[in-house]
PDB file of C-alpha atoms and ligand atoms in Angstrom:
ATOM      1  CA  UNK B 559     173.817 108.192 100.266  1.00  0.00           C
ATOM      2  CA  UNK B 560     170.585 109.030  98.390  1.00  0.00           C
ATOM      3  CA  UNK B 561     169.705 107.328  95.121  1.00  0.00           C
ATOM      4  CA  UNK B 562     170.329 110.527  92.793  1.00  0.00           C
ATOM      5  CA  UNK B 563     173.745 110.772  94.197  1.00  0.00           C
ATOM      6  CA  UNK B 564     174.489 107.078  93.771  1.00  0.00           C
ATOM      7  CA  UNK B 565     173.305 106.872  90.292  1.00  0.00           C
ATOM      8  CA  UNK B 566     175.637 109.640  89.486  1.00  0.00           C
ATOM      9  CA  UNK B 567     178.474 107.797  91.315  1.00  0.00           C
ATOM     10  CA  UNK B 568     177.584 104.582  88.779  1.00  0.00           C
ATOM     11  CA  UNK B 569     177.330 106.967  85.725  1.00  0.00           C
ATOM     12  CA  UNK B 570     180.964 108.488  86.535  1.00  0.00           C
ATOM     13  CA  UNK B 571     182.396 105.316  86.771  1.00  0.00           C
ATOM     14  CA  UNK B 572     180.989 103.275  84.734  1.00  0.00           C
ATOM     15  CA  UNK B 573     181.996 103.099  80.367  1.00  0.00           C
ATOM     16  CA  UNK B 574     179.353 101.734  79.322  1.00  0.00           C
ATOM     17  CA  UNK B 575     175.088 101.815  79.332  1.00  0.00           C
ATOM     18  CA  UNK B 576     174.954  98.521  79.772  1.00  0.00           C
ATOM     19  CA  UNK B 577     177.019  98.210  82.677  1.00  0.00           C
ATOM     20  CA  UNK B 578     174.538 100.888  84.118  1.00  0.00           C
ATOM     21  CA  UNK B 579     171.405  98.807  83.119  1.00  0.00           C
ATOM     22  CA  UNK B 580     172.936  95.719  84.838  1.00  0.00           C
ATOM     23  CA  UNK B 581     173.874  97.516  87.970  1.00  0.00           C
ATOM     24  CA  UNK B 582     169.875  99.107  88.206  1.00  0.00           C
ATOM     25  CA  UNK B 583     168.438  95.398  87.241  1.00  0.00           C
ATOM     26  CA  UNK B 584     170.551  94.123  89.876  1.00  0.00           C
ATOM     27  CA  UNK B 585     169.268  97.203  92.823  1.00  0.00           C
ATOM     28  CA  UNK B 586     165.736  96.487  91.555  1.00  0.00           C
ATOM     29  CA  UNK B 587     166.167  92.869  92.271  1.00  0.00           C
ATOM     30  CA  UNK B 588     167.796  93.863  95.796  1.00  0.00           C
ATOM     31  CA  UNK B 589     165.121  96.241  96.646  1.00  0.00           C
ATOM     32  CA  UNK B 590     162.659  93.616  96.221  1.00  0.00           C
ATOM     33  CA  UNK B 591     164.038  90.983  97.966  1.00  0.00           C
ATOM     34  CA  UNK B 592     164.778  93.311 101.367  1.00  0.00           C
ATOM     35  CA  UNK B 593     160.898  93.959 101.021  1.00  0.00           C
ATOM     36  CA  UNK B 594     160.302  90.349 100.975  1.00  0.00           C
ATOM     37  CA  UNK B 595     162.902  89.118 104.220  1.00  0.00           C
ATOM     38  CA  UNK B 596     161.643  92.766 106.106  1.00  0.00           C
ATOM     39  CA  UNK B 597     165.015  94.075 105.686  1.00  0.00           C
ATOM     40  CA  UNK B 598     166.702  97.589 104.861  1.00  0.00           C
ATOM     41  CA  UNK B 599     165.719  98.452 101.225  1.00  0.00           C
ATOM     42  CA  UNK B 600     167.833 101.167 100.705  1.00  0.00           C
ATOM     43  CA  UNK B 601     170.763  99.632 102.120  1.00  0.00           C
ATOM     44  CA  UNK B 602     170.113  96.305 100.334  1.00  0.00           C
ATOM     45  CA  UNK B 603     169.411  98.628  96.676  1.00  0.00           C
ATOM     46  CA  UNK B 604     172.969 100.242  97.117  1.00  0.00           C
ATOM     47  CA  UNK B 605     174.512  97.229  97.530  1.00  0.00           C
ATOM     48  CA  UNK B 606     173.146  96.000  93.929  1.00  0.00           C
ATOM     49  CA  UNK B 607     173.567  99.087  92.234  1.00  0.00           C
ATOM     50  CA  UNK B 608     177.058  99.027  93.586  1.00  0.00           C
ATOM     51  CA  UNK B 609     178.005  95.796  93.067  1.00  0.00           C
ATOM     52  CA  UNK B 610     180.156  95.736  89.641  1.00  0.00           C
ATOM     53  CA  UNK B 611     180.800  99.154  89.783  1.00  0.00           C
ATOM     54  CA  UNK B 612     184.416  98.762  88.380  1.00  0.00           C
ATOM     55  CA  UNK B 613     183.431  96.345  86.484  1.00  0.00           C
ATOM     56  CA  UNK B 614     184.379  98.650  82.842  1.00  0.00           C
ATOM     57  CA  UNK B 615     187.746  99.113  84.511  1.00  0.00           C
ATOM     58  CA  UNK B 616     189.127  95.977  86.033  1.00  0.00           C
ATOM     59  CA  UNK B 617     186.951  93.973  83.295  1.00  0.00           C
ATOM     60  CA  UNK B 618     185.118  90.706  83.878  1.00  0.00           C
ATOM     61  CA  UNK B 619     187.813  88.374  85.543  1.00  0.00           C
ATOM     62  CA  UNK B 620     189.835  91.616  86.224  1.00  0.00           C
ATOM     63  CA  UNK B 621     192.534  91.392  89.255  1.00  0.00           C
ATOM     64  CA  UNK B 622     191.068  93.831  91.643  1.00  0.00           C
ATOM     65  CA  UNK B 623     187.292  93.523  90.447  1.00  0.00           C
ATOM     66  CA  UNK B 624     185.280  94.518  93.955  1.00  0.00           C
ATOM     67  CA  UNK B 625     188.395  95.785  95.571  1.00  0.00           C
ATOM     68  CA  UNK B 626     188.542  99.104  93.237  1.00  0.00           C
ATOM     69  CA  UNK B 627     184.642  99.556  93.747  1.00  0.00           C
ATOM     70  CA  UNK B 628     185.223  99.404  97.631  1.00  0.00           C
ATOM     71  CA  UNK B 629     188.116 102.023  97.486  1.00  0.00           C
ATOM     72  CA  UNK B 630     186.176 104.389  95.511  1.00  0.00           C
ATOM     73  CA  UNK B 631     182.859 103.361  98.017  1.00  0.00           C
ATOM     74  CA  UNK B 632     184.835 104.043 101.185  1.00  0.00           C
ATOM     75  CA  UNK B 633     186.039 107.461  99.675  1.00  0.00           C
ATOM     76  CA  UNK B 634     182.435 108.301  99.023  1.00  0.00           C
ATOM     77  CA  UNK B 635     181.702 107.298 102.675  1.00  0.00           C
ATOM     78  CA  UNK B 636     179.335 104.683 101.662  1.00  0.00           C
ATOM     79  CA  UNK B 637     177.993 102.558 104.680  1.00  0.00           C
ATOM     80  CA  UNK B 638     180.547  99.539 105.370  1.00  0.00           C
ATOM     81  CA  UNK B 639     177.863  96.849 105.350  1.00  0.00           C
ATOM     82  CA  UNK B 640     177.203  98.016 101.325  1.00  0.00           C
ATOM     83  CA  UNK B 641     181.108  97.673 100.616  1.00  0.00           C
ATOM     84  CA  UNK B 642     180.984  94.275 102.115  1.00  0.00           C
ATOM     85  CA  UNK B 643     177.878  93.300 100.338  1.00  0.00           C
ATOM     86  CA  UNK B 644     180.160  94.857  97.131  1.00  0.00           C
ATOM     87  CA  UNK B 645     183.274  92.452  97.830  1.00  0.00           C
ATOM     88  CA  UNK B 646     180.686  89.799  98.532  1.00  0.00           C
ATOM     89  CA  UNK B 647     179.393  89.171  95.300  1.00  0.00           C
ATOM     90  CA  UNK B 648     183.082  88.455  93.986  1.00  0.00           C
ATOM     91  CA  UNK B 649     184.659  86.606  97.051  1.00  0.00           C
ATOM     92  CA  UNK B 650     183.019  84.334  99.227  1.00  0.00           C
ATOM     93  CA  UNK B 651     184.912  84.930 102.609  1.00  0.00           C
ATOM     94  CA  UNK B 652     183.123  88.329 102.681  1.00  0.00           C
ATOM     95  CA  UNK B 653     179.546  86.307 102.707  1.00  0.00           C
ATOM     96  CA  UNK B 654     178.767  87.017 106.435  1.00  0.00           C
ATOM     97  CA  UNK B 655     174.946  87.609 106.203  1.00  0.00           C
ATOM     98  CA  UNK B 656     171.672  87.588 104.650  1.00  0.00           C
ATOM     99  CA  UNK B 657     172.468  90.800 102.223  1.00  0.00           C
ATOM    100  CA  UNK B 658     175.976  89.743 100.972  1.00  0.00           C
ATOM    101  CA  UNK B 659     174.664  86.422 100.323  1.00  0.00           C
ATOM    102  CA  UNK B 660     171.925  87.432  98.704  1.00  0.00           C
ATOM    103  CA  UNK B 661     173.818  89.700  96.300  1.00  0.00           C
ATOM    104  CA  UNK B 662     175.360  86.948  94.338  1.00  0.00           C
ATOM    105  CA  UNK B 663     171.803  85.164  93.848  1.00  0.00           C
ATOM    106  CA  UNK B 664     170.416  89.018  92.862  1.00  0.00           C
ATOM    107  CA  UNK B 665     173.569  89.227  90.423  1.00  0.00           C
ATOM    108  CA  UNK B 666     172.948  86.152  88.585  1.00  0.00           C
ATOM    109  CA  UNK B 667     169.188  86.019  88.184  1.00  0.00           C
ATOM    110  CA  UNK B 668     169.297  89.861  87.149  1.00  0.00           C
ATOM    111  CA  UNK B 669     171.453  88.355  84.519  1.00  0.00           C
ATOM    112  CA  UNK B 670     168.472  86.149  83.268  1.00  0.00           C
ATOM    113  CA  UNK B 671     165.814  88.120  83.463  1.00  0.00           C
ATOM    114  CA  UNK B 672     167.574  91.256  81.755  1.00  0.00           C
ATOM    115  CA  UNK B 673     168.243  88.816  78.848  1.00  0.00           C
ATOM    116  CA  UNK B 674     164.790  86.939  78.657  1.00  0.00           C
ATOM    117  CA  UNK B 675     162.942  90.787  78.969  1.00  0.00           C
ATOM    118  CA  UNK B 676     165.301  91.935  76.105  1.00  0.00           C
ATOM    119  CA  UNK B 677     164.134  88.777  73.647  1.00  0.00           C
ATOM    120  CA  UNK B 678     160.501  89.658  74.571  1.00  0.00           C
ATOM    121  CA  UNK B 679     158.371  93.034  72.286  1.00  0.00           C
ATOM    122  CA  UNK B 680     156.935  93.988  75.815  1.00  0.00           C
ATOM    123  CA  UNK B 681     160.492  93.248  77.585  1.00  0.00           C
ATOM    124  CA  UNK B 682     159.391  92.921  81.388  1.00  0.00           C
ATOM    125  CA  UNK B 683     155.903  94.224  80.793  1.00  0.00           C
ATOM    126  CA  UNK B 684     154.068  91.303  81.974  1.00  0.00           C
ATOM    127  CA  UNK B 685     157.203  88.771  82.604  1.00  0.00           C
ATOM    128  CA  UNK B 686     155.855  85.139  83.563  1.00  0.00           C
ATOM    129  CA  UNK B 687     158.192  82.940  86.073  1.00  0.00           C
ATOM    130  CA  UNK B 688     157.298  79.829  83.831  1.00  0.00           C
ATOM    131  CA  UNK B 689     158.323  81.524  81.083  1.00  0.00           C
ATOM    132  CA  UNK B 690     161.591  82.330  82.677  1.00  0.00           C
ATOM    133  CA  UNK B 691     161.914  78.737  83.799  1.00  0.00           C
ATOM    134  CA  UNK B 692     162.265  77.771  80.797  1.00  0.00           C
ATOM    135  CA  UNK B 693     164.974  80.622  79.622  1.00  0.00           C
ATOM    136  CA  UNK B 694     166.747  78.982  82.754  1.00  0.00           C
ATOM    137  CA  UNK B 695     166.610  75.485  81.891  1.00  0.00           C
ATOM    138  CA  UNK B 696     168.093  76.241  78.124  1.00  0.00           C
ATOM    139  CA  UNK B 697     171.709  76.353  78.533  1.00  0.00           C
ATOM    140  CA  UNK B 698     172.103  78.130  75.182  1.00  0.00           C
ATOM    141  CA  UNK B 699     170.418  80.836  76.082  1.00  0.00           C
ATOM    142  CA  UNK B 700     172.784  83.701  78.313  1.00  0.00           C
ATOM    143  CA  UNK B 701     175.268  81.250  78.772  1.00  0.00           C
ATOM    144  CA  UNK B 702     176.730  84.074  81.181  1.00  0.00           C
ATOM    145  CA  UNK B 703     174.038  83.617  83.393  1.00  0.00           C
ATOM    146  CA  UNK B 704     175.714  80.869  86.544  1.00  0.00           C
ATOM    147  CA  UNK B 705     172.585  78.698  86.518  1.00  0.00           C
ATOM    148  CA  UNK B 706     173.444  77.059  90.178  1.00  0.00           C
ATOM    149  CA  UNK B 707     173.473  80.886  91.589  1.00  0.00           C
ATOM    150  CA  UNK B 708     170.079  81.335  90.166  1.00  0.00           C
ATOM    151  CA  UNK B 709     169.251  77.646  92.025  1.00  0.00           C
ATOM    152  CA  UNK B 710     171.260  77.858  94.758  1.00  0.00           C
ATOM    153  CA  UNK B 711     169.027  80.828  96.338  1.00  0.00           C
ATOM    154  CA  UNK B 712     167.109  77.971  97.988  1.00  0.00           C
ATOM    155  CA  UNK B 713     169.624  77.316 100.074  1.00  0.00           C
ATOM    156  CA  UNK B 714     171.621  80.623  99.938  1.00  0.00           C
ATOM    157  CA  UNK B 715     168.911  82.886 101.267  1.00  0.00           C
ATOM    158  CA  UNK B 716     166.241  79.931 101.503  1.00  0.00           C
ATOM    159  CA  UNK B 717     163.749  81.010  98.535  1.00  0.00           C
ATOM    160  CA  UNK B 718     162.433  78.131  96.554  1.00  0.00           C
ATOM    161  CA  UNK B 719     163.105  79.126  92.636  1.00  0.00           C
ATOM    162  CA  UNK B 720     159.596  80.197  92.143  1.00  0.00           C
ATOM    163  CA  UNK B 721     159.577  82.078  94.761  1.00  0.00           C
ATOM    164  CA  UNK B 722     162.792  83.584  94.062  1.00  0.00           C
ATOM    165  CA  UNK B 723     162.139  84.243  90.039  1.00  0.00           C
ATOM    166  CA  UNK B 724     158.588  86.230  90.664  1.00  0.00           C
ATOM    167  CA  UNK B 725     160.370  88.449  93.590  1.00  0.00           C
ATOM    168  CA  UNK B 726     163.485  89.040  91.046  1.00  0.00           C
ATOM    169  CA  UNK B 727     160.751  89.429  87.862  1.00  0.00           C
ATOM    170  CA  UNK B 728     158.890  92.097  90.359  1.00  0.00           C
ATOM    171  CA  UNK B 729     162.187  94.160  91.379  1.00  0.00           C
ATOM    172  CA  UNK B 730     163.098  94.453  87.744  1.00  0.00           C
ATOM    173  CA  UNK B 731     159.560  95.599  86.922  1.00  0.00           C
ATOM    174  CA  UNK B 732     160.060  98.516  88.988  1.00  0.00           C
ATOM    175  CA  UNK B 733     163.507  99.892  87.578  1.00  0.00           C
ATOM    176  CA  UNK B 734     162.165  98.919  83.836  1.00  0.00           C
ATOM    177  CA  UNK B 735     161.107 102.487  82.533  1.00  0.00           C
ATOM    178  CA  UNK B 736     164.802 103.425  83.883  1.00  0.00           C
ATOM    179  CA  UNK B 737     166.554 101.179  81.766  1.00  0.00           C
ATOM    180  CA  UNK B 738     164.286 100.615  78.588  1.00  0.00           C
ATOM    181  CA  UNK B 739     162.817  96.981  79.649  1.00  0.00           C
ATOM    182  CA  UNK B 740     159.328  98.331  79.294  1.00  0.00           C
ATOM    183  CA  UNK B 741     156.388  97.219  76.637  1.00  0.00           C
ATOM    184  CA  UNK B 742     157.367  99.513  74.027  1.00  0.00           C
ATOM    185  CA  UNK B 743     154.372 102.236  73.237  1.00  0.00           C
TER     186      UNK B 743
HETATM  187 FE1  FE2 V2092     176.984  91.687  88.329  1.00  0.00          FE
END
């Protein structure tokens, strides 16, 4: 599936523009990190951009959140290692390899860095990973954000945190001007 057609796919079933924003931070975050392991970027971008797809529909802890993406992926004939990559990100069992592992660490530090861009005049323009650190280590700040999946990508996909924060601060630096986290002119 090319990206205009998935995009569309996210805008049909999606509610809300901040659903969409997530889903692109997330892809952008994906994108990069299949660059850095020398792995399929496309594949790995869908996966993000997929991932909470019913997520206006079935809600945050809604029953059947993953499992209503991956009926409406399947229909679309979206490559099977993207739905399991989807269903990964909610349930564990489907964590088979390096992509649907690496979804859940994508997921959560997309969370952080959306929020510390949005609390910053140039948003992403010019993010900082010690900067970010420290958004991390404040528990008031995104409380959403799982801390121990931003952590845990050390051992998840093997990345040590700095490592992991500048490739997830470059992947949402490239889907910015899509979803407003750029310097503002
Ligand atoms: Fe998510």
């Amino acid at each position: 599936m090319d990206r205009r057609t998935a995009l569309e796919l996210c805008r049909s079933k999606t509610l809300k523009d901040t659903t969409v924003r997530h889903l692109v931070s997330v892809e952008g975050v994906m994108r990069a990190l299949a660059r850095r392991f020398g792995e399929d970027e496309e594949l790995w971008g869908l996966t993000g951009l997929f991932h909470d797809l019913d997520q206006d529909v079935t809600g945050e802890d809604g029953v059947g959140h993953a499992e209503v993406a991956a009926g409406w992926l399947r229909e679309a004939g979206v490559d099977e290692r993207v739905v399991n990559g989807v269903l990964a990100h909610a349930y564990p069992e489907y964590r088979t390899d390096l992509m649907s592992r690496a979804v859940v660490h994508a997921d959560a530090v997309a969370g952080l860095l959306v929020a510390a861009a949005l609390v910053r005049p140039e948003r992403a323009t010019g993010m900082k990973v010690s900067s970010v650190k420290k958004k991390l280590k404040e528990r008031s700040f995104a409380p959403g954000v799982n801390r121990d999946e931003v952590t845990g990508a050390e051992d998840g996909i093997g990345l040590p945190l700095d490592e992991f924060l500048a490739i997830g601060i470059e992947g949402l630096q490239e889907v910015a001007p899509e979803i407003g986290l750029t310097a503002q002119a």
